[in-house]
Short mmCIF file of N, CA, C and O and ligand atoms in Angstrom, two decimals:
data_model
loop_
_atom_site.label_atom_id
_atom_site.label_comp_id
_atom_site.label_asym_id
_atom_site.label_seq_id
_atom_site.Cartn_x
_atom_site.Cartn_y
_atom_site.Cartn_z
N MET A 1 0.82 -1.14 0.01
CA MET A 1 0.03 -0.11 -0.07
C MET A 1 0.90 1.21 -0.08
O MET A 1 1.86 1.57 0.98
N ALA A 2 0.50 2.12 -0.88
CA ALA A 2 1.33 3.50 -0.97
C ALA A 2 1.10 4.29 0.13
O ALA A 2 0.06 4.24 0.79
N ASP A 3 2.20 5.00 0.52
CA ASP A 3 1.80 6.16 1.60
C ASP A 3 2.10 7.41 1.09
O ASP A 3 2.20 7.65 -0.09
N VAL A 4 1.81 8.47 2.00
CA VAL A 4 1.80 9.91 1.59
C VAL A 4 3.34 10.21 0.98
O VAL A 4 3.35 11.04 0.09
N LYS A 5 4.29 9.67 1.33
CA LYS A 5 5.72 9.86 0.89
C LYS A 5 5.60 9.31 -0.47
O LYS A 5 6.23 10.03 -1.36
N ASP A 6 5.16 8.30 -1.04
CA ASP A 6 5.00 7.74 -2.26
C ASP A 6 4.24 8.74 -3.20
O ASP A 6 4.59 8.97 -4.35
N ILE A 7 3.03 9.12 -2.59
CA ILE A 7 2.33 10.16 -3.42
C ILE A 7 3.05 11.37 -3.64
O ILE A 7 3.02 11.88 -4.95
N LEU A 8 3.78 11.80 -2.68
CA LEU A 8 4.48 13.04 -2.95
C LEU A 8 5.58 12.94 -3.89
O LEU A 8 5.80 13.79 -4.79
N PHE A 9 6.15 11.75 -3.92
CA PHE A 9 7.21 11.31 -4.79
C PHE A 9 6.73 11.26 -6.28
O PHE A 9 7.24 11.81 -7.18
N ALA A 10 5.48 10.70 -6.38
CA ALA A 10 4.81 10.64 -7.71
C ALA A 10 4.65 12.08 -8.23
O ALA A 10 4.70 12.15 -9.60
N PHE A 11 4.33 12.90 -7.36
CA PHE A 11 4.06 14.22 -7.95
C PHE A 11 5.24 15.09 -8.16
O PHE A 11 5.38 16.39 -8.68
N SER A 12 6.55 14.69 -7.86
CA SER A 12 7.75 15.47 -7.71
C SER A 12 8.68 15.62 -9.01
O SER A 12 9.56 16.18 -9.21
N GLU A 13 8.15 14.97 -10.24
CA GLU A 13 8.71 15.06 -11.26
C GLU A 13 7.76 15.77 -12.41
O GLU A 13 6.58 15.40 -12.60
N GLU A 14 8.40 16.58 -13.25
CA GLU A 14 7.48 17.40 -14.00
C GLU A 14 6.78 16.36 -15.14
O GLU A 14 5.57 16.62 -15.47
N ILE A 15 7.51 15.46 -15.57
CA ILE A 15 7.02 14.49 -16.57
C ILE A 15 5.63 13.74 -15.94
O ILE A 15 4.70 13.56 -16.50
N ARG A 16 5.83 13.23 -14.69
CA ARG A 16 4.78 12.51 -14.12
C ARG A 16 3.60 13.76 -13.70
O ARG A 16 2.51 13.49 -13.94
N LEU A 17 4.03 14.82 -13.41
CA LEU A 17 3.00 15.92 -13.26
C LEU A 17 2.07 16.29 -14.42
O LEU A 17 0.96 16.27 -14.56
N ARG A 18 2.81 16.16 -15.50
CA ARG A 18 2.06 16.56 -16.76
C ARG A 18 1.25 15.32 -17.01
O ARG A 18 0.07 15.46 -17.41
N ILE A 19 1.64 14.03 -16.85
CA ILE A 19 0.64 12.74 -16.96
C ILE A 19 -0.57 12.86 -16.05
O ILE A 19 -1.60 12.78 -16.38
N ILE A 20 -0.10 13.34 -14.79
CA ILE A 20 -1.27 13.39 -13.71
C ILE A 20 -2.25 14.58 -14.15
O ILE A 20 -3.41 14.10 -13.94
N LEU A 21 -1.87 15.53 -14.71
CA LEU A 21 -2.71 16.66 -15.02
C LEU A 21 -3.60 16.31 -16.19
O LEU A 21 -4.87 16.67 -16.41
N LEU A 22 -2.89 15.74 -17.01
CA LEU A 22 -3.87 15.18 -18.43
C LEU A 22 -4.75 14.00 -17.91
O LEU A 22 -5.85 14.02 -18.42
N LEU A 23 -4.49 13.38 -16.89
CA LEU A 23 -5.26 12.29 -16.40
C LEU A 23 -6.23 12.71 -15.26
O LEU A 23 -7.03 11.86 -14.72
N LYS A 24 -6.33 13.93 -14.84
CA LYS A 24 -7.07 14.55 -13.72
C LYS A 24 -8.43 14.21 -13.95
O LYS A 24 -9.07 13.63 -13.03
N ASP A 25 -9.09 14.43 -14.97
CA ASP A 25 -10.65 14.02 -15.04
C ASP A 25 -10.71 13.23 -16.50
O ASP A 25 -11.91 12.86 -16.65
N SER A 26 -9.72 12.97 -17.08
CA SER A 26 -9.99 12.21 -18.55
C SER A 26 -9.56 10.77 -18.06
O SER A 26 -8.69 10.25 -17.27
N LEU A 27 -9.96 9.85 -18.97
CA LEU A 27 -9.60 8.37 -19.22
C LEU A 27 -8.80 8.25 -20.42
O LEU A 27 -9.53 8.39 -21.45
N LEU A 28 -7.57 8.04 -20.36
CA LEU A 28 -6.72 8.05 -21.58
C LEU A 28 -5.93 6.67 -21.72
O LEU A 28 -5.32 6.15 -20.81
N CYS A 29 -5.73 6.31 -23.10
CA CYS A 29 -4.83 5.31 -23.44
C CYS A 29 -3.38 5.75 -23.56
O CYS A 29 -3.13 6.87 -23.63
N VAL A 30 -2.59 4.95 -23.61
CA VAL A 30 -0.96 5.24 -23.66
C VAL A 30 -0.59 6.02 -24.87
O VAL A 30 0.14 6.67 -25.03
N ASN A 31 -1.51 5.68 -25.91
CA ASN A 31 -1.18 6.15 -27.21
C ASN A 31 -1.53 7.58 -27.29
O ASN A 31 -0.89 8.66 -27.65
N CYS A 32 -2.76 8.03 -26.64
CA CYS A 32 -2.89 9.61 -26.41
C CYS A 32 -1.90 10.18 -25.63
O CYS A 32 -1.54 11.34 -25.84
N LEU A 33 -1.47 9.45 -24.68
CA LEU A 33 -0.48 10.12 -23.67
C LEU A 33 0.63 10.39 -24.38
O LEU A 33 1.43 11.46 -24.23
N THR A 34 1.23 9.41 -25.01
CA THR A 34 2.51 9.43 -25.92
C THR A 34 2.49 10.41 -27.01
O THR A 34 3.36 11.31 -27.02
N ASP A 35 1.42 10.56 -27.68
CA ASP A 35 1.24 11.64 -28.63
C ASP A 35 0.99 12.81 -28.08
O ASP A 35 1.91 13.82 -28.74
N THR A 36 0.51 12.99 -27.01
CA THR A 36 0.27 14.50 -26.31
C THR A 36 1.68 14.93 -25.98
O THR A 36 2.00 16.21 -26.15
N LEU A 37 2.33 14.04 -25.27
CA LEU A 37 3.39 14.49 -24.73
C LEU A 37 4.81 14.51 -25.62
O LEU A 37 5.88 14.87 -25.22
N SER A 38 4.49 13.83 -26.73
CA SER A 38 5.65 13.66 -27.61
C SER A 38 6.94 13.05 -26.90
O SER A 38 8.04 13.60 -27.23
N LEU A 39 6.64 12.00 -26.23
CA LEU A 39 7.99 11.31 -25.62
C LEU A 39 7.74 9.90 -26.02
O LEU A 39 6.62 9.24 -26.34
N PRO A 40 8.92 9.10 -26.00
CA PRO A 40 8.92 7.64 -26.48
C PRO A 40 8.04 6.75 -25.28
O PRO A 40 7.77 7.12 -24.45
N GLN A 41 7.22 5.87 -26.00
CA GLN A 41 6.38 5.04 -25.18
C GLN A 41 6.93 4.37 -24.00
O GLN A 41 6.30 4.33 -22.87
N PRO A 42 8.32 3.88 -24.19
CA PRO A 42 8.85 3.36 -23.08
C PRO A 42 8.93 4.17 -21.74
O PRO A 42 8.81 3.89 -20.60
N THR A 43 9.07 5.52 -22.16
CA THR A 43 9.47 6.40 -21.01
C THR A 43 8.06 6.69 -20.48
O THR A 43 8.07 6.72 -19.04
N ILE A 44 7.07 6.90 -21.25
CA ILE A 44 5.55 6.93 -20.74
C ILE A 44 5.30 5.71 -19.79
O ILE A 44 4.85 5.98 -18.61
N SER A 45 5.49 4.63 -20.27
CA SER A 45 5.09 3.36 -19.65
C SER A 45 5.87 3.29 -18.37
O SER A 45 5.21 2.85 -17.26
N ARG A 46 7.09 3.72 -18.33
CA ARG A 46 7.83 3.62 -16.93
C ARG A 46 7.23 4.40 -15.93
O ARG A 46 7.22 4.10 -14.78
N HIS A 47 6.79 5.68 -16.42
CA HIS A 47 6.24 6.63 -15.30
C HIS A 47 4.81 6.17 -15.01
O HIS A 47 4.40 6.42 -13.96
N LEU A 48 4.06 5.66 -15.97
CA LEU A 48 2.87 5.15 -15.76
C LEU A 48 2.73 4.08 -14.74
O LEU A 48 2.11 3.86 -13.60
N ALA A 49 3.86 3.31 -14.73
CA ALA A 49 4.06 2.09 -13.88
C ALA A 49 4.44 2.64 -12.44
O ALA A 49 3.86 2.10 -11.52
N LEU A 50 5.16 3.65 -12.21
CA LEU A 50 5.47 4.23 -11.05
C LEU A 50 4.28 4.91 -10.49
O LEU A 50 3.86 4.81 -9.24
N LEU A 51 3.29 5.60 -11.40
CA LEU A 51 2.29 6.40 -10.90
C LEU A 51 1.19 5.10 -10.27
O LEU A 51 0.28 5.43 -9.42
N ARG A 52 1.12 4.14 -11.02
CA ARG A 52 0.37 2.86 -10.60
C ARG A 52 0.86 2.34 -9.25
O ARG A 52 -0.05 2.20 -8.54
N ARG A 53 2.14 2.16 -9.17
CA ARG A 53 2.81 1.50 -7.95
C ARG A 53 2.52 2.40 -6.76
O ARG A 53 2.04 2.03 -5.54
N THR A 54 2.35 3.85 -6.85
CA THR A 54 2.13 4.63 -5.79
C THR A 54 0.59 4.93 -5.70
O THR A 54 0.40 5.60 -4.68
N GLY A 55 -0.10 4.25 -6.39
CA GLY A 55 -1.75 4.32 -6.17
C GLY A 55 -2.23 5.80 -6.76
O GLY A 55 -3.46 5.92 -6.33
N VAL A 56 -1.34 6.65 -7.43
CA VAL A 56 -1.73 7.92 -7.84
C VAL A 56 -2.82 7.64 -9.18
O VAL A 56 -3.65 8.31 -9.48
N VAL A 57 -2.46 6.52 -9.96
CA VAL A 57 -3.17 6.39 -11.15
C VAL A 57 -3.63 4.95 -11.40
O VAL A 57 -2.97 4.26 -10.72
N GLY A 58 -4.90 4.96 -11.58
CA GLY A 58 -5.54 3.65 -11.74
C GLY A 58 -5.65 3.30 -13.21
O GLY A 58 -5.80 4.18 -14.12
N VAL A 59 -6.03 1.85 -13.46
CA VAL A 59 -6.25 1.62 -14.91
C VAL A 59 -7.42 0.60 -15.07
O VAL A 59 -7.91 0.04 -14.12
N SER A 60 -8.08 1.00 -16.40
CA SER A 60 -9.32 -0.07 -16.47
C SER A 60 -9.04 -0.33 -17.84
O SER A 60 -8.28 0.18 -18.78
N LYS A 61 -9.74 -1.56 -18.36
CA LYS A 61 -9.30 -2.14 -19.59
C LYS A 61 -10.66 -2.41 -20.38
O LYS A 61 -11.69 -3.04 -19.70
N ASP A 62 -10.74 -2.42 -21.71
CA ASP A 62 -11.81 -3.10 -22.39
C ASP A 62 -11.07 -4.08 -23.26
O ASP A 62 -9.97 -4.58 -22.85
N LYS A 63 -11.63 -4.51 -24.22
CA LYS A 63 -10.98 -5.74 -25.04
C LYS A 63 -9.86 -5.35 -25.59
O LYS A 63 -8.99 -6.24 -25.63
N LEU A 64 -9.62 -4.06 -26.01
CA LEU A 64 -8.31 -3.76 -26.88
C LEU A 64 -7.24 -2.75 -25.87
O LEU A 64 -6.09 -3.08 -26.26
N TYR A 65 -7.97 -2.09 -25.23
CA TYR A 65 -7.15 -0.88 -24.67
C TYR A 65 -7.05 -0.88 -23.08
O TYR A 65 -8.23 -1.29 -22.52
N CYS A 66 -5.97 -0.22 -22.65
CA CYS A 66 -5.96 0.05 -21.17
C CYS A 66 -6.19 1.60 -21.18
O CYS A 66 -5.69 2.41 -21.78
N TYR A 67 -7.05 1.94 -20.05
CA TYR A 67 -7.29 3.47 -19.79
C TYR A 67 -6.74 3.81 -18.46
O TYR A 67 -7.17 3.28 -17.45
N TYR A 68 -6.11 4.95 -18.50
CA TYR A 68 -5.53 5.47 -17.34
C TYR A 68 -6.18 6.76 -16.80
O TYR A 68 -6.69 7.60 -17.50
N THR A 69 -6.32 6.79 -15.46
CA THR A 69 -6.98 8.00 -14.81
C THR A 69 -6.34 8.12 -13.46
O THR A 69 -5.87 7.18 -12.76
N VAL A 70 -6.47 9.32 -12.86
CA VAL A 70 -6.09 9.54 -11.53
C VAL A 70 -7.21 8.72 -10.63
O VAL A 70 -8.23 9.14 -10.70
N LYS A 71 -6.70 7.94 -9.75
CA LYS A 71 -7.49 7.20 -8.76
C LYS A 71 -7.90 7.97 -7.59
O LYS A 71 -7.00 8.44 -6.95
N LYS A 72 -9.19 8.16 -7.41
CA LYS A 72 -9.56 8.93 -6.48
C LYS A 72 -10.48 8.20 -5.30
O LYS A 72 -11.22 8.77 -4.49
N ASP A 73 -10.65 6.75 -5.54
CA ASP A 73 -11.49 6.03 -4.76
C ASP A 73 -10.71 5.26 -3.69
O ASP A 73 -11.18 4.06 -3.49
N ASP A 74 -9.71 5.73 -3.00
CA ASP A 74 -9.05 4.87 -2.14
C ASP A 74 -8.86 5.87 -1.04
O ASP A 74 -9.16 6.91 -0.88
N PRO A 75 -8.13 5.19 0.30
CA PRO A 75 -8.09 6.19 1.46
C PRO A 75 -7.32 7.52 1.21
O PRO A 75 -7.56 8.56 1.89
N PHE A 76 -6.43 7.70 0.22
CA PHE A 76 -5.74 8.95 -0.21
C PHE A 76 -6.42 9.65 -1.42
O PHE A 76 -5.86 10.48 -1.94
N GLY A 77 -7.63 9.12 -1.72
CA GLY A 77 -8.19 9.70 -2.85
C GLY A 77 -8.46 11.38 -2.71
O GLY A 77 -8.20 12.10 -3.84
N SER A 78 -8.93 11.79 -1.54
CA SER A 78 -9.21 13.17 -1.42
C SER A 78 -7.78 14.04 -1.40
O SER A 78 -7.85 15.07 -2.04
N LEU A 79 -6.74 13.47 -0.96
CA LEU A 79 -5.59 14.12 -0.97
C LEU A 79 -5.01 14.40 -2.42
O LEU A 79 -4.64 15.31 -2.81
N LYS A 80 -5.15 13.15 -3.18
CA LYS A 80 -4.80 13.01 -4.57
C LYS A 80 -5.64 14.15 -5.43
O LYS A 80 -5.10 14.87 -6.21
N LYS A 81 -6.90 14.17 -5.23
CA LYS A 81 -7.89 15.05 -5.71
C LYS A 81 -7.41 16.45 -5.40
O LYS A 81 -7.34 17.32 -6.49
N ASP A 82 -7.03 16.93 -4.23
CA ASP A 82 -6.65 18.15 -3.84
C ASP A 82 -5.52 18.67 -4.35
O ASP A 82 -5.06 19.66 -4.73
N LEU A 83 -4.45 17.58 -4.34
CA LEU A 83 -3.01 17.95 -5.09
C LEU A 83 -3.31 18.33 -6.37
O LEU A 83 -2.77 19.29 -6.92
N THR A 84 -3.99 17.47 -6.94
CA THR A 84 -4.17 17.41 -8.68
C THR A 84 -4.84 18.79 -8.86
O THR A 84 -4.45 19.51 -9.96
N LYS A 85 -5.71 19.06 -8.25
CA LYS A 85 -6.69 20.34 -8.28
C LYS A 85 -5.67 21.77 -8.29
O LYS A 85 -5.71 22.56 -9.02
N ALA A 86 -4.74 21.72 -6.95
CA ALA A 86 -4.16 22.63 -6.73
C ALA A 86 -2.91 22.91 -7.93
O ALA A 86 -2.78 24.00 -8.34
N PHE A 87 -2.31 21.88 -8.24
CA PHE A 87 -1.41 21.68 -9.39
C PHE A 87 -1.95 22.36 -10.80
O PHE A 87 -1.40 23.15 -11.45
N TYR A 88 -3.14 21.75 -10.90
CA TYR A 88 -3.84 22.19 -12.13
C TYR A 88 -4.04 23.63 -12.33
O TYR A 88 -3.97 24.45 -13.37
N THR A 89 -4.70 24.28 -11.25
CA THR A 89 -4.92 25.63 -11.07
C THR A 89 -3.68 26.51 -11.20
O THR A 89 -3.84 27.50 -11.93
N ALA A 90 -2.82 25.99 -10.56
CA ALA A 90 -1.25 26.78 -10.62
C ALA A 90 -0.77 26.72 -12.13
O ALA A 90 -0.03 27.69 -12.47
N LEU A 91 -0.96 25.73 -12.50
CA LEU A 91 0.00 25.29 -14.04
C LEU A 91 -0.56 25.35 -15.20
O LEU A 91 -0.05 25.42 -16.27
N LYS A 92 -1.93 25.28 -15.11
CA LYS A 92 -2.69 25.23 -16.41
C LYS A 92 -2.24 26.26 -17.48
O LYS A 92 -2.48 25.86 -18.73
N GLY A 93 -2.00 27.37 -17.03
CA GLY A 93 -1.86 28.59 -17.91
C GLY A 93 -0.39 28.65 -18.42
O GLY A 93 -0.09 29.63 -19.03
N THR A 94 0.57 27.73 -17.77
CA THR A 94 1.76 27.89 -18.06
C THR A 94 2.35 26.70 -19.04
O THR A 94 1.73 25.54 -18.96
N GLU A 95 3.47 26.82 -19.59
CA GLU A 95 4.15 25.51 -20.52
C GLU A 95 4.76 24.76 -19.64
O GLU A 95 5.47 25.27 -18.61
N PRO A 96 4.93 23.49 -19.77
CA PRO A 96 4.24 22.98 -20.95
C PRO A 96 2.95 22.48 -20.67
O PRO A 96 2.39 21.87 -21.61
N PHE A 97 2.34 22.74 -19.69
CA PHE A 97 0.94 22.12 -19.28
C PHE A 97 -0.08 22.58 -20.41
O PHE A 97 -0.93 21.99 -20.77
N LYS A 98 -0.01 23.94 -20.48
CA LYS A 98 -0.95 24.56 -21.50
C LYS A 98 -0.96 24.10 -22.77
O LYS A 98 -2.14 23.63 -23.40
N GLY A 99 0.19 23.67 -23.23
CA GLY A 99 0.34 22.98 -24.43
C GLY A 99 -0.10 21.57 -24.49
O GLY A 99 -0.62 20.92 -25.37
N ASP A 100 0.06 21.06 -23.36
CA ASP A 100 -0.50 19.62 -23.20
C ASP A 100 -1.91 19.44 -23.60
O ASP A 100 -2.36 18.60 -24.15
N PHE A 101 -2.51 20.33 -22.84
CA PHE A 101 -3.98 20.32 -22.96
C PHE A 101 -4.53 20.66 -24.26
O PHE A 101 -5.39 20.11 -24.85
N ARG A 102 -3.78 21.51 -25.00
CA ARG A 102 -4.09 21.89 -26.59
C ARG A 102 -3.85 20.84 -27.31
O ARG A 102 -4.62 20.29 -28.14
N ARG A 103 -2.48 20.11 -27.15
CA ARG A 103 -2.23 18.86 -27.98
C ARG A 103 -3.29 17.74 -27.71
O ARG A 103 -3.60 17.00 -28.59
N LEU A 104 -3.72 17.65 -26.44
CA LEU A 104 -4.68 16.28 -26.29
C LEU A 104 -5.88 16.52 -26.97
O LEU A 104 -6.41 15.58 -27.32
N ARG A 105 -6.45 17.86 -27.08
CA ARG A 105 -7.70 17.99 -27.81
C ARG A 105 -7.37 17.52 -29.28
O ARG A 105 -8.37 17.14 -29.87
N ALA A 106 -6.29 17.72 -29.93
CA ALA A 106 -5.80 17.53 -31.14
C ALA A 106 -5.73 16.06 -31.43
O ALA A 106 -6.21 15.27 -32.28
N VAL A 107 -5.13 15.32 -30.44
CA VAL A 107 -4.78 14.00 -30.44
C VAL A 107 -5.97 13.06 -30.33
O VAL A 107 -6.09 12.05 -30.88
N GLU A 108 -7.01 13.60 -29.31
CA GLU A 108 -8.09 12.81 -29.18
C GLU A 108 -8.83 12.51 -30.36
O GLU A 108 -9.49 11.28 -30.49
N LYS A 109 -8.75 13.41 -31.17
CA LYS A 109 -9.67 13.22 -32.77
C LYS A 109 -9.39 12.02 -33.50
O LYS A 109 -9.97 11.49 -34.27
N HIS A 110 -7.90 11.67 -33.23
CA HIS A 110 -7.26 10.58 -33.99
C HIS A 110 -7.04 9.36 -33.10
O HIS A 110 -6.62 8.22 -33.71
N CYS A 111 -7.70 9.25 -32.06
CA CYS A 111 -7.63 8.02 -31.10
C CYS A 111 -8.52 6.88 -31.68
O CYS A 111 -9.68 7.31 -31.88
N ASN A 112 -8.06 5.67 -31.64
CA ASN A 112 -8.90 4.59 -31.95
C ASN A 112 -9.52 4.03 -30.73
O ASN A 112 -10.39 3.16 -30.97
N ALA A 113 -9.15 4.25 -29.57
CA ALA A 113 -9.88 3.74 -28.42
C ALA A 113 -10.80 4.60 -27.94
O ALA A 113 -11.40 5.38 -28.82
N ASN A 114 -11.53 4.23 -26.82
CA ASN A 114 -12.70 4.87 -26.21
C ASN A 114 -12.17 5.95 -25.24
O ASN A 114 -12.91 5.94 -24.15
N CYS A 115 -11.11 6.81 -25.50
CA CYS A 115 -10.81 7.63 -24.36
C CYS A 115 -11.71 8.54 -24.04
O CYS A 115 -12.53 9.15 -25.00
N LYS A 116 -11.82 9.24 -22.97
CA LYS A 116 -12.85 10.18 -22.42
C LYS A 116 -11.90 11.39 -22.06
O LYS A 116 -11.35 11.29 -20.94
N VAL A 117 -11.91 12.28 -22.88
CA VAL A 117 -11.19 13.70 -22.66
C VAL A 117 -12.00 14.59 -21.93
O VAL A 117 -13.07 14.86 -22.43
N LYS A 118 -11.66 15.01 -20.72
CA LYS A 118 -12.49 16.03 -19.97
C LYS A 118 -11.39 16.94 -19.52
O LYS A 118 -10.73 16.77 -18.57
N ILE A 119 -11.56 18.25 -20.01
CA ILE A 119 -10.72 19.20 -19.51
C ILE A 119 -11.38 20.59 -18.72
O ILE A 119 -12.20 20.94 -19.54
N LYS A 120 -11.28 20.65 -17.54
CA LYS A 120 -12.18 21.48 -16.90
C LYS A 120 -11.47 22.77 -16.77
O LYS A 120 -10.36 22.91 -16.61
ZN1 LIG B 201 -6.77 7.35 -26.64
#
């Protein structure tokens, strides 16, 4: 079981913060994340694995795809929700985060999976 230290570590690197903010309210496949962030898939997968291990990100599956989102339904759910919201509010207007949201809207149109993009 992840603890508070693990959660803070998950938020402590910019690339993971970018992934977390993209997954704040959206349900995304790894292709959408890779295309939005313009980084190699192994890099994204490595960070997603850490985010899953620390309980920050959860995954659901359909027949063909895995979908990632910020996990808010566990004992640290409200902490993750509050942290995600605070970082989003502080960073959404600055790069690279601002560009990430813009790119995600474009990438989403070409996604073959059933990703659910929700940007508030
Ligand atoms: Zn997708």
